[in-house]
Short mmCIF file of C-alpha atoms and ligand atoms in Angstrom, two decimals:
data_model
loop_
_atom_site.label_atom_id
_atom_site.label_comp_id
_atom_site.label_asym_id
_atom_site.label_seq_id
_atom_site.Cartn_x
_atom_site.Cartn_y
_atom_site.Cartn_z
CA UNK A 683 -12.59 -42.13 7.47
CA UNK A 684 -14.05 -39.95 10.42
CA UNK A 685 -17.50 -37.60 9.33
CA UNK A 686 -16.15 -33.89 8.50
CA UNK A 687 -17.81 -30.98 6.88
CA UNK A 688 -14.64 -28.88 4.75
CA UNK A 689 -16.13 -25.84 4.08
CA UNK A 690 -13.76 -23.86 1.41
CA UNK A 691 -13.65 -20.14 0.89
CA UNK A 692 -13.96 -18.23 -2.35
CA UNK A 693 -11.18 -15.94 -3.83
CA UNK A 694 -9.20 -16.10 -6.66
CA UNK A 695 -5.13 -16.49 -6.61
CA UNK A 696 -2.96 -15.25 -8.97
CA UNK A 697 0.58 -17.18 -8.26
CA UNK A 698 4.32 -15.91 -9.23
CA UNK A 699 7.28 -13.67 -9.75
CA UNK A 700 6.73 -10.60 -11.44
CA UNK A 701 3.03 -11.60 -10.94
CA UNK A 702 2.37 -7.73 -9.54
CA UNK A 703 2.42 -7.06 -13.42
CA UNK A 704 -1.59 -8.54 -13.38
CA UNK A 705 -2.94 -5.46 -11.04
CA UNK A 706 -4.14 -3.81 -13.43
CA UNK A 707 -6.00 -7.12 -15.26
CA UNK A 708 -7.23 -8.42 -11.64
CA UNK A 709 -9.03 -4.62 -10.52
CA UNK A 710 -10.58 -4.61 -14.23
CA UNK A 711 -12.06 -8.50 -13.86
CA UNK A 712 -13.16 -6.91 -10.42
CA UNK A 713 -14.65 -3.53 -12.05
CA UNK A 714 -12.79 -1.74 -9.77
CA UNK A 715 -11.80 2.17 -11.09
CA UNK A 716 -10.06 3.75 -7.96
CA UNK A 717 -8.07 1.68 -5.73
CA UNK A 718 -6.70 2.68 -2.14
CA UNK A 719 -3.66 1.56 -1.86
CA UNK A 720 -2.18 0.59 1.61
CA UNK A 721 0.66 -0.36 3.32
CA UNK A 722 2.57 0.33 7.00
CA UNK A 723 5.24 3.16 6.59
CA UNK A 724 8.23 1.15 5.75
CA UNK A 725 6.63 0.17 2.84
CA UNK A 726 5.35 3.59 1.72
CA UNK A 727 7.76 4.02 -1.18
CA UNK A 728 6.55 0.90 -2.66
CA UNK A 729 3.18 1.70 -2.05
CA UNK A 730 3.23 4.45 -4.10
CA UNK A 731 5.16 3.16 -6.51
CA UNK A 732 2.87 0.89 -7.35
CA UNK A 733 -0.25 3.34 -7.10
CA UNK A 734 1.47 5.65 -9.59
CA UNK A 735 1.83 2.67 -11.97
CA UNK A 736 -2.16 2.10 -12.08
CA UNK A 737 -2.85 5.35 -13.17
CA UNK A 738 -6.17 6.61 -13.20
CA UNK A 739 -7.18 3.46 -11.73
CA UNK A 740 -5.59 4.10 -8.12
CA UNK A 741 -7.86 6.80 -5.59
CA UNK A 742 -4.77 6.91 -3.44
CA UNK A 743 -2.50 5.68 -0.81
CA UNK A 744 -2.97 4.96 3.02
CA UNK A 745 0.79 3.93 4.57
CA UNK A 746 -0.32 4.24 8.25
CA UNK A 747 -1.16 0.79 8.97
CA UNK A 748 0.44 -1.22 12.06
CA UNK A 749 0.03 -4.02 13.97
CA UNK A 750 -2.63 -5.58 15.17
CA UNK A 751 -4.76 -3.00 13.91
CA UNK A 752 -5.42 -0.38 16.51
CA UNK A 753 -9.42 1.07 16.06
CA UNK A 754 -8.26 4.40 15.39
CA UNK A 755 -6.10 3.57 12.87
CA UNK A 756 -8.95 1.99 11.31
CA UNK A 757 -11.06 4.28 11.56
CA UNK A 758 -8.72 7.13 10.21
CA UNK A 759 -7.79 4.59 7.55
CA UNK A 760 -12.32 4.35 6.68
CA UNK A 761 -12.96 8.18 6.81
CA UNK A 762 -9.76 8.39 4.37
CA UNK A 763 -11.12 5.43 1.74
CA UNK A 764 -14.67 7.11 2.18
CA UNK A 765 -13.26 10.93 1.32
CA UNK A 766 -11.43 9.53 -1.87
CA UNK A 767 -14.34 7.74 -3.06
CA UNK A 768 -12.06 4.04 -2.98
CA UNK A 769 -13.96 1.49 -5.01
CA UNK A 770 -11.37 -1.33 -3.69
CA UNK A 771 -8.37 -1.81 -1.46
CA UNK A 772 -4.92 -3.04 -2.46
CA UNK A 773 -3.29 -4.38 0.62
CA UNK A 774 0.74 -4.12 0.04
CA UNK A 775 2.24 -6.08 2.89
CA UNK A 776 2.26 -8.31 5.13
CA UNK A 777 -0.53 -9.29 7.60
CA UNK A 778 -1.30 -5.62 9.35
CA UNK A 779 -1.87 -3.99 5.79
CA UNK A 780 -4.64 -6.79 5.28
CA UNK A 781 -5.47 -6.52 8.36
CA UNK A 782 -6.23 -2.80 7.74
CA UNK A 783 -7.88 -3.43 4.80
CA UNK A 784 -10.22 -6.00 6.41
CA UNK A 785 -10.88 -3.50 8.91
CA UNK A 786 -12.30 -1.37 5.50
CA UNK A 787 -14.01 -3.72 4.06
CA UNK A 788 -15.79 -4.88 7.12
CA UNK A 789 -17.55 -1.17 6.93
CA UNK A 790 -17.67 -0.44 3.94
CA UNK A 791 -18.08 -3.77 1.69
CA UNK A 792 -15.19 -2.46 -0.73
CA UNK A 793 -12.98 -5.74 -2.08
CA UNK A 794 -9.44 -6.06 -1.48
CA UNK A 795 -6.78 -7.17 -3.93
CA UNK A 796 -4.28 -8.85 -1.48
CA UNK A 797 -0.53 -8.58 -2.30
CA UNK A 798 1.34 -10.51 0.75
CA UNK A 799 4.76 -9.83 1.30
CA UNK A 800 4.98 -11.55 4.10
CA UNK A 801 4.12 -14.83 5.11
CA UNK A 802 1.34 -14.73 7.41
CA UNK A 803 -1.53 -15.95 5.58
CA UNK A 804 -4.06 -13.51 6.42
CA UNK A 805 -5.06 -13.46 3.35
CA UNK A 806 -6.68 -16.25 2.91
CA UNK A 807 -8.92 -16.13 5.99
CA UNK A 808 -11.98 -14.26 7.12
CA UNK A 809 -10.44 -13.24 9.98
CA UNK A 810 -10.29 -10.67 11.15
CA UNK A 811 -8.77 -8.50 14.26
CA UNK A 812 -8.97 -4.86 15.67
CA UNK A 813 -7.53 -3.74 18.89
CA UNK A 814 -8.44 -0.89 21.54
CA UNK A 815 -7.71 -0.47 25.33
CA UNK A 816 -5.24 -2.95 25.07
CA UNK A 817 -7.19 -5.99 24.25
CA UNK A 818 -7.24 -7.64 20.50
CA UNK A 819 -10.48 -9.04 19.54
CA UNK A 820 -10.70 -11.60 16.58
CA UNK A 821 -13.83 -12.53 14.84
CA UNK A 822 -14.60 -14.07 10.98
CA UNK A 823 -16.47 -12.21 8.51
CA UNK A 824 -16.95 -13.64 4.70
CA UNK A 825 -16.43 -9.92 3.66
CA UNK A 826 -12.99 -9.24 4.63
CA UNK A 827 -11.70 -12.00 2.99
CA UNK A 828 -9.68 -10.70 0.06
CA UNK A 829 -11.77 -11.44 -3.57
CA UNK A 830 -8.23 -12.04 -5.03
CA UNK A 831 -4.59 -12.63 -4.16
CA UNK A 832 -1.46 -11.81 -6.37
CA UNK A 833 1.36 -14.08 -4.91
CA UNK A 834 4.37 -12.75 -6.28
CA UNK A 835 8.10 -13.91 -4.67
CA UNK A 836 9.92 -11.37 -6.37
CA UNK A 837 8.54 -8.94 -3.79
CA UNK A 838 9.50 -11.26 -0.39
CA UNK A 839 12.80 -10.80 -1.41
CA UNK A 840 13.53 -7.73 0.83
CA UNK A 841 12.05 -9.53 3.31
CA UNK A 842 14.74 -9.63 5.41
CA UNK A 843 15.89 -12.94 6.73
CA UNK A 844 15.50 -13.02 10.34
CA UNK A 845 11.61 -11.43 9.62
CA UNK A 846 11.15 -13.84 6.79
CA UNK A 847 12.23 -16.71 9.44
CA UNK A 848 9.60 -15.75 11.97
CA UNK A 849 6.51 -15.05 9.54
CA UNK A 850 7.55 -18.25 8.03
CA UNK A 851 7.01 -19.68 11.72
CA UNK A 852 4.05 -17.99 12.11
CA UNK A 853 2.82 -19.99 8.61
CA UNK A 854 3.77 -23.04 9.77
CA UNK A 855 1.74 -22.43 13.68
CA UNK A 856 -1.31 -22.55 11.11
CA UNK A 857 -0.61 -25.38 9.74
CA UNK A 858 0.20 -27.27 13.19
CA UNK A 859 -2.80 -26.13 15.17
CA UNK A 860 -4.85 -26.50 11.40
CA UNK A 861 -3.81 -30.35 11.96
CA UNK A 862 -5.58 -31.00 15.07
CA UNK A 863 -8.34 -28.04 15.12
CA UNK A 864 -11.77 -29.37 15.69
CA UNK A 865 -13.02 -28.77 12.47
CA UNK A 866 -9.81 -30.44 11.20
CA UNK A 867 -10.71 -32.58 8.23
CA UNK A 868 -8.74 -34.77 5.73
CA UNK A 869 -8.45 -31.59 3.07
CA UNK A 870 -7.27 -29.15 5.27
CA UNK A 871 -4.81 -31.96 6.62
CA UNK A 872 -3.13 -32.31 3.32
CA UNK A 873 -2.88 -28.33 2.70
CA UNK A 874 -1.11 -28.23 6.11
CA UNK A 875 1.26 -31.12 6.08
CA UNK A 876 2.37 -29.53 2.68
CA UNK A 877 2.70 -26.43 4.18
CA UNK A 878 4.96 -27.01 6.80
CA UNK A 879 6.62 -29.54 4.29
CA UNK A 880 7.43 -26.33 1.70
CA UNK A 881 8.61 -24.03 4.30
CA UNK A 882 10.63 -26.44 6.71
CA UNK A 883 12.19 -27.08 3.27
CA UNK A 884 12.17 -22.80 2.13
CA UNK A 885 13.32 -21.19 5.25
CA UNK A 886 16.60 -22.58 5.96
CA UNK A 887 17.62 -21.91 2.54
CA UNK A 888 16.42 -18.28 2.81
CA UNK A 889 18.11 -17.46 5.83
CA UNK A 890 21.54 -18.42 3.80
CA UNK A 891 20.47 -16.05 0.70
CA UNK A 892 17.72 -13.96 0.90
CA UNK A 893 17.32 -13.65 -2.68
CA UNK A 894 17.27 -17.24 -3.55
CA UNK A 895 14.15 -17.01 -5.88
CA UNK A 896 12.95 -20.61 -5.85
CA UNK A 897 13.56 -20.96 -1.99
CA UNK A 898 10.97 -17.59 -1.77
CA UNK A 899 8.57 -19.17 -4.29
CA UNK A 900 8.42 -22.62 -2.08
CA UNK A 901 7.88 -20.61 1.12
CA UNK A 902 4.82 -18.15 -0.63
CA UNK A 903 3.34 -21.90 -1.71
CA UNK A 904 3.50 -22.81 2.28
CA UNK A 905 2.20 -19.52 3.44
CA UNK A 906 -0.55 -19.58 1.18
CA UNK A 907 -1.47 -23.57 2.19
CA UNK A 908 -0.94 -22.15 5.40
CA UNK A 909 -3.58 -19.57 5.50
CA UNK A 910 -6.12 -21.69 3.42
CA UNK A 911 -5.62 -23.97 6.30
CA UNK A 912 -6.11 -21.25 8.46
CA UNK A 913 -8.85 -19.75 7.47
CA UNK A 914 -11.22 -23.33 6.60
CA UNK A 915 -10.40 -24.56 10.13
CA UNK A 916 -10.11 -23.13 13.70
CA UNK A 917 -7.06 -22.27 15.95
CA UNK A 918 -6.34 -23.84 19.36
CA UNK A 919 -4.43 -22.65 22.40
CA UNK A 920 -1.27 -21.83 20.25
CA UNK A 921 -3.34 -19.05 18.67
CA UNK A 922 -5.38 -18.03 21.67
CA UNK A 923 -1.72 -17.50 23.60
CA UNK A 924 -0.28 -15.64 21.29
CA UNK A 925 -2.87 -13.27 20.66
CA UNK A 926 -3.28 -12.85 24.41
CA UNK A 927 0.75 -12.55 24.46
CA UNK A 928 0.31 -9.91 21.19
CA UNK A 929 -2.70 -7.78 21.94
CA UNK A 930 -2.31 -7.34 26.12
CA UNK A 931 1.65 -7.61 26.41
CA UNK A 932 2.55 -5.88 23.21
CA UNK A 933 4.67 -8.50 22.05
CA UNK A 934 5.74 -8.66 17.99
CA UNK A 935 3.26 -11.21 16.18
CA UNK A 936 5.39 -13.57 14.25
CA UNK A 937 8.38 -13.64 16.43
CA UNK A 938 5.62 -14.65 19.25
CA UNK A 939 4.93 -17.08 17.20
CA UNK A 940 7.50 -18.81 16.79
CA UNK A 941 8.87 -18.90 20.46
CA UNK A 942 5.91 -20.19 21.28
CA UNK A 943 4.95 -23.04 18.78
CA UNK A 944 7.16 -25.73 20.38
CA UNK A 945 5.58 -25.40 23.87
CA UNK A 946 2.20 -25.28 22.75
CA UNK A 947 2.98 -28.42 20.49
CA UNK A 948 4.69 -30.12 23.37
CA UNK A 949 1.48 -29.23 25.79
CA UNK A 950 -0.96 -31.04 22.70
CA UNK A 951 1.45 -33.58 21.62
CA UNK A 952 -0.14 -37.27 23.58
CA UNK A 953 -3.85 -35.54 22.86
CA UNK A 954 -3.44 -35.36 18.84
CA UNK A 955 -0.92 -38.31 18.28
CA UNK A 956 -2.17 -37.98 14.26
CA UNK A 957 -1.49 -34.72 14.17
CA UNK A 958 1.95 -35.11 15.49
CA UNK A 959 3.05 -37.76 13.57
CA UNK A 960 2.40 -35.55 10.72
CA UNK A 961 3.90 -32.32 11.90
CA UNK A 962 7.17 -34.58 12.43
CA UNK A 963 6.90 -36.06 8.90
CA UNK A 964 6.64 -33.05 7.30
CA UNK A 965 9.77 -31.81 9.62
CA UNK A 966 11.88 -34.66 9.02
CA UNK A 967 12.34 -35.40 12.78
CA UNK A 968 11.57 -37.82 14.76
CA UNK A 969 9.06 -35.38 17.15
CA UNK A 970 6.94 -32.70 16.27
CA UNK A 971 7.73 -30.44 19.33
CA UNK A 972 11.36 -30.74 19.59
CA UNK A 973 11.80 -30.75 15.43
CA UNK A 974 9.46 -27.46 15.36
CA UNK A 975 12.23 -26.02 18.29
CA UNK A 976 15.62 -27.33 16.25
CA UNK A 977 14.36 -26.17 12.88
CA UNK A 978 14.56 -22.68 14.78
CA UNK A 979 17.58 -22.55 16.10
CA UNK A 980 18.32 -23.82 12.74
CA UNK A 981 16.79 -20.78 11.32
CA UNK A 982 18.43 -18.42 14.55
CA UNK A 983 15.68 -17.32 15.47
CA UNK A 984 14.91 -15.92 19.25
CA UNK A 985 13.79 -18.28 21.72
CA UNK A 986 12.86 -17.31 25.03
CA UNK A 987 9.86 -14.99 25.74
CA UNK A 988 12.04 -13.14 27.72
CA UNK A 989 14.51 -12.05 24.23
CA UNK A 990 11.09 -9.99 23.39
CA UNK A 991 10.33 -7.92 26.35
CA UNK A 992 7.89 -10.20 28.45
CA UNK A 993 8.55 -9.92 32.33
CA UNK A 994 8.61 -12.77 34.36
CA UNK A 995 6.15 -11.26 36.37
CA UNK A 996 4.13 -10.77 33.71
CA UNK A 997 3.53 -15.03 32.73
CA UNK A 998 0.85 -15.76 35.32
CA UNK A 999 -1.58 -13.03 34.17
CA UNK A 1000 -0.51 -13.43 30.65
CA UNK A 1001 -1.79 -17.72 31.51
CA UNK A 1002 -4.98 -15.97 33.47
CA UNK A 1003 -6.27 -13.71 30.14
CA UNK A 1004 -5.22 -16.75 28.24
CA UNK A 1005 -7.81 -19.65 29.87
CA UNK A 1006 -10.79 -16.69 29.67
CA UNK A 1007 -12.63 -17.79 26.86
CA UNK A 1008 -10.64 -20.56 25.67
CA UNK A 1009 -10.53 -21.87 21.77
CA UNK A 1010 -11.40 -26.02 21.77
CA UNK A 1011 -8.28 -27.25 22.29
CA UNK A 1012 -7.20 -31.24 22.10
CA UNK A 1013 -5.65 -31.17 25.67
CA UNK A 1014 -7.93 -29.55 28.18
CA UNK A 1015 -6.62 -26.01 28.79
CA UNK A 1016 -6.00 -25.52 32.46
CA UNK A 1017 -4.60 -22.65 34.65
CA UNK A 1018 -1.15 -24.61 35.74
CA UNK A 1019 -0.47 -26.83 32.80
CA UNK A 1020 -0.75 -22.83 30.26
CA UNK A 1021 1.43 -21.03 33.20
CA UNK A 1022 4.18 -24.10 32.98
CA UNK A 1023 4.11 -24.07 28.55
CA UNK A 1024 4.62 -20.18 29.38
CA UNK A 1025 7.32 -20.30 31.55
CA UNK A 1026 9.33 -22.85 29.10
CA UNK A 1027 8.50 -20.72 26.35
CA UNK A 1028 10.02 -17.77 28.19
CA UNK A 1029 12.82 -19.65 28.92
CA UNK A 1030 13.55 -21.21 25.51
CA UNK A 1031 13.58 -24.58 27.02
CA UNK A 1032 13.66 -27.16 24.23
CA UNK A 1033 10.67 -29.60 24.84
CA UNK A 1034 11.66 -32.99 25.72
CA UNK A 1035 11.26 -35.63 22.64
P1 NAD B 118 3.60 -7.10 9.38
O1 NAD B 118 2.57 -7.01 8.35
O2 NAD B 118 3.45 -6.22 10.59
O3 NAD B 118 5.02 -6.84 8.71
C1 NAD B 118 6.19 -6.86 9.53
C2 NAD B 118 7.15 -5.76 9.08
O4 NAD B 118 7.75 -6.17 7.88
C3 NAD B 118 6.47 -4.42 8.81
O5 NAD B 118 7.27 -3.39 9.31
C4 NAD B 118 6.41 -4.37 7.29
O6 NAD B 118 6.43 -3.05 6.80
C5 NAD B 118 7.65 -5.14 6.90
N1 NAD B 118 7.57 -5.82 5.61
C6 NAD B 118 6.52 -6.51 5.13
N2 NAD B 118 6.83 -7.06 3.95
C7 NAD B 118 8.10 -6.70 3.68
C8 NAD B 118 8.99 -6.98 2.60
N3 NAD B 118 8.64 -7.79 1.60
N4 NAD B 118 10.23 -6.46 2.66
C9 NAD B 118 10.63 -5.71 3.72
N5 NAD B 118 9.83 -5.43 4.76
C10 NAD B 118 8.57 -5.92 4.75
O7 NAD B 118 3.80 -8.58 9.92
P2 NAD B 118 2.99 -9.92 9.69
O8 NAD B 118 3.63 -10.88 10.59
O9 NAD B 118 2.85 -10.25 8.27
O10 NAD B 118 1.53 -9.60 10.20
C11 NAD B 118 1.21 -9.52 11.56
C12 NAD B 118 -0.23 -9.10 11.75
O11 NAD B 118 -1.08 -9.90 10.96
C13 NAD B 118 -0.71 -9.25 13.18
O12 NAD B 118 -1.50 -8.15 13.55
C14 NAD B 118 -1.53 -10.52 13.12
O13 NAD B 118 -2.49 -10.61 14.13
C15 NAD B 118 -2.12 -10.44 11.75
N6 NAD B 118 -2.52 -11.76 11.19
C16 NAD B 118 -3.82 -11.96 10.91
C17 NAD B 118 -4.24 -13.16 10.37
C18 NAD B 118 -5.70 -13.34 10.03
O14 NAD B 118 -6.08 -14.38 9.52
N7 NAD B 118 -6.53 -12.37 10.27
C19 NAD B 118 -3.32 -14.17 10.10
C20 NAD B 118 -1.97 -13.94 10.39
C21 NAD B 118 -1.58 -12.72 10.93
#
């Protein structure tokens, strides 16, 4: 066994359906008297649904959040938790609402209750993002990672399946690049391969019935593995392209995902043989890259770059903004070898096995 240093994060998880019935328990173990809730605007119904159910105990609600995070959002979303005297933040969503209420709790120190609805797995990482002038910065913070996290599958079910197929995609990216990170070690390894195990095994089945209970539970399990993974290792050029492809090209974050995690796979494949092999276990297939593409089309998902509103024009500056400050990466990341993954990514090419 290689040296490693697995550094785990703190937080408490609270784990299945109907488990939205502990709010209440999990803000009074926390102390907390008057919770903010957020969410984006779709989910402002539910939001308030579930602040008029806490009573006395909820300040408000904040249903502006969005993508990526923009600064003034943020800052809106601050001066509002500030004027109702918050004590805490329940994030109701998927990863912008937690990423709005990192953006909080980065300023203002107040805890977040995280209630994922999707699977991206911010919520188990202390990352976090904010973007202005058209460029998304990233950076980790131990205070915007969520003190506790009610998992509950009932509320993925009106996720709906095409969404639910690329934020499952987006899980399972963690999990890949959480395999060969730098700081990969053999504890993180296990979390991943199980991740992508549990939703390789979830999606398909979700994508025939959305409300198939046990195939939502398994895929919550991944997407939680995925962002413990996540957040105790590093990303690598997967994550590096697509927030380059999400925060200057405006491209959606889990669908981005997914187009992309083949190519990137493919371009790191010979440099983290270990890594592979497990991706491909965990798959079922035979290769990690071309398994990670068929378990897509499996799943009907989009596949070219160009089926979300890149240009073609657009790939070589998108491959420029993507080498500047590069994350450590198995393969070297060079100029021609990023614009070549970009261009099969934006033509769905399936990588060879
Ligand atoms: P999202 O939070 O934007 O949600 C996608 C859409 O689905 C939204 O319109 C939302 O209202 C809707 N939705 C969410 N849950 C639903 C449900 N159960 N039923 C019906 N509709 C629902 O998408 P996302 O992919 O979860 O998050 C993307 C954002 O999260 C990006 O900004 C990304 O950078 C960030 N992210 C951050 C981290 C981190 O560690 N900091 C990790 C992963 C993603």
């Amino acid at each position: 066994m290689k040296q490693f240093v697995y550094n785990a994060l703190p937080g408490r998880v609270v784990f299945g359906a109907g488990a939205l019935a502990q709010l209440p328990a999990e803000l009074e173990r926390l102390g907390a008297r008057r919770a903010l809730v957020l969410s984006t605007p779709g989910r402002g119904e539910d939001a308030r649904r579930l602040a008029a159910s806490l009573g006395a105990r909820t300040a408000g609600v904040y249903d502006k959040a969005a993508m990526h995070v923009p600064l003034a959002v943020a800052e809106d979303a601050r001066r509002v938790a500030r004027e109702l005297g918050a004590d805490c933040c329940v994030a109701l969503g998927g990863g912008s609402t937690t990423g709005l209420a990192k953006a909080i709790a980065l300023e203002t120190g107040l805890p977040i209750v995280a209630v994922p609805t999707t699977y991206s797995g911010s919520e188990r990482t202390t990352v976090y993002g904010l973007t202005a002038g058209g460029l998304k910065r990233t950076a980790r913070d131990a205070r915007v990672l969520p003190k506790t996290v009610i998992y509950d599958p009932a509320l993925t079910l009106g996720l709906p399946p095409a969404v639910s197929a690329a934020s499952g995609m987006n899980a399972i990216a963690h999990c890949v690049e959480a395999l060969y990170a730098q700081d990969a070690n053999p504890i993180t390894s296990l979390m991943a391969e199980e991740g992508i195990r549990a939703l390789a095994v979830a999606l398909p089945l979700i994508i025939k019935d959305q409300n198939d209970l046990n195939a939502r539970s398994d895929a919550l399990y991944g997407a939680w593995l995925a962002g413990v993974a996540l957040g105790s290792t590093g990303v690598a050029l997967h994550h590096k392209l697509c927030h380059t492809l999400g925060g200057s090209f405006n491209l959606p974050h889990a669908e981005t995902h997914a187009i992309v995690l083949p190519h990137a796979a493919r371009y790191n494949r010979d440099a983290a043989p270990e890594a592979m092999a497990r991706v491909a276990r965990a798959l079922g297939a035979g290769d990690a890259p071309s398994g990670l593409y068929d378990l897509e089309v499996k799943l009907n998902l989009k596949m070219r770059l160009s089926d979300i509103g890149l240009r073609e024009t657009d790939l070589e500056r998108a491959a420029k903004i993507a080498l500047e400050s590069p994350y450590p990466n198995p393969r070297p990341v060079e100029y021609a070898g990023v614009l070549a993954l970009l261009r099969a990514a934006y033509e769905g090419r399936r990588p060879e096995a």
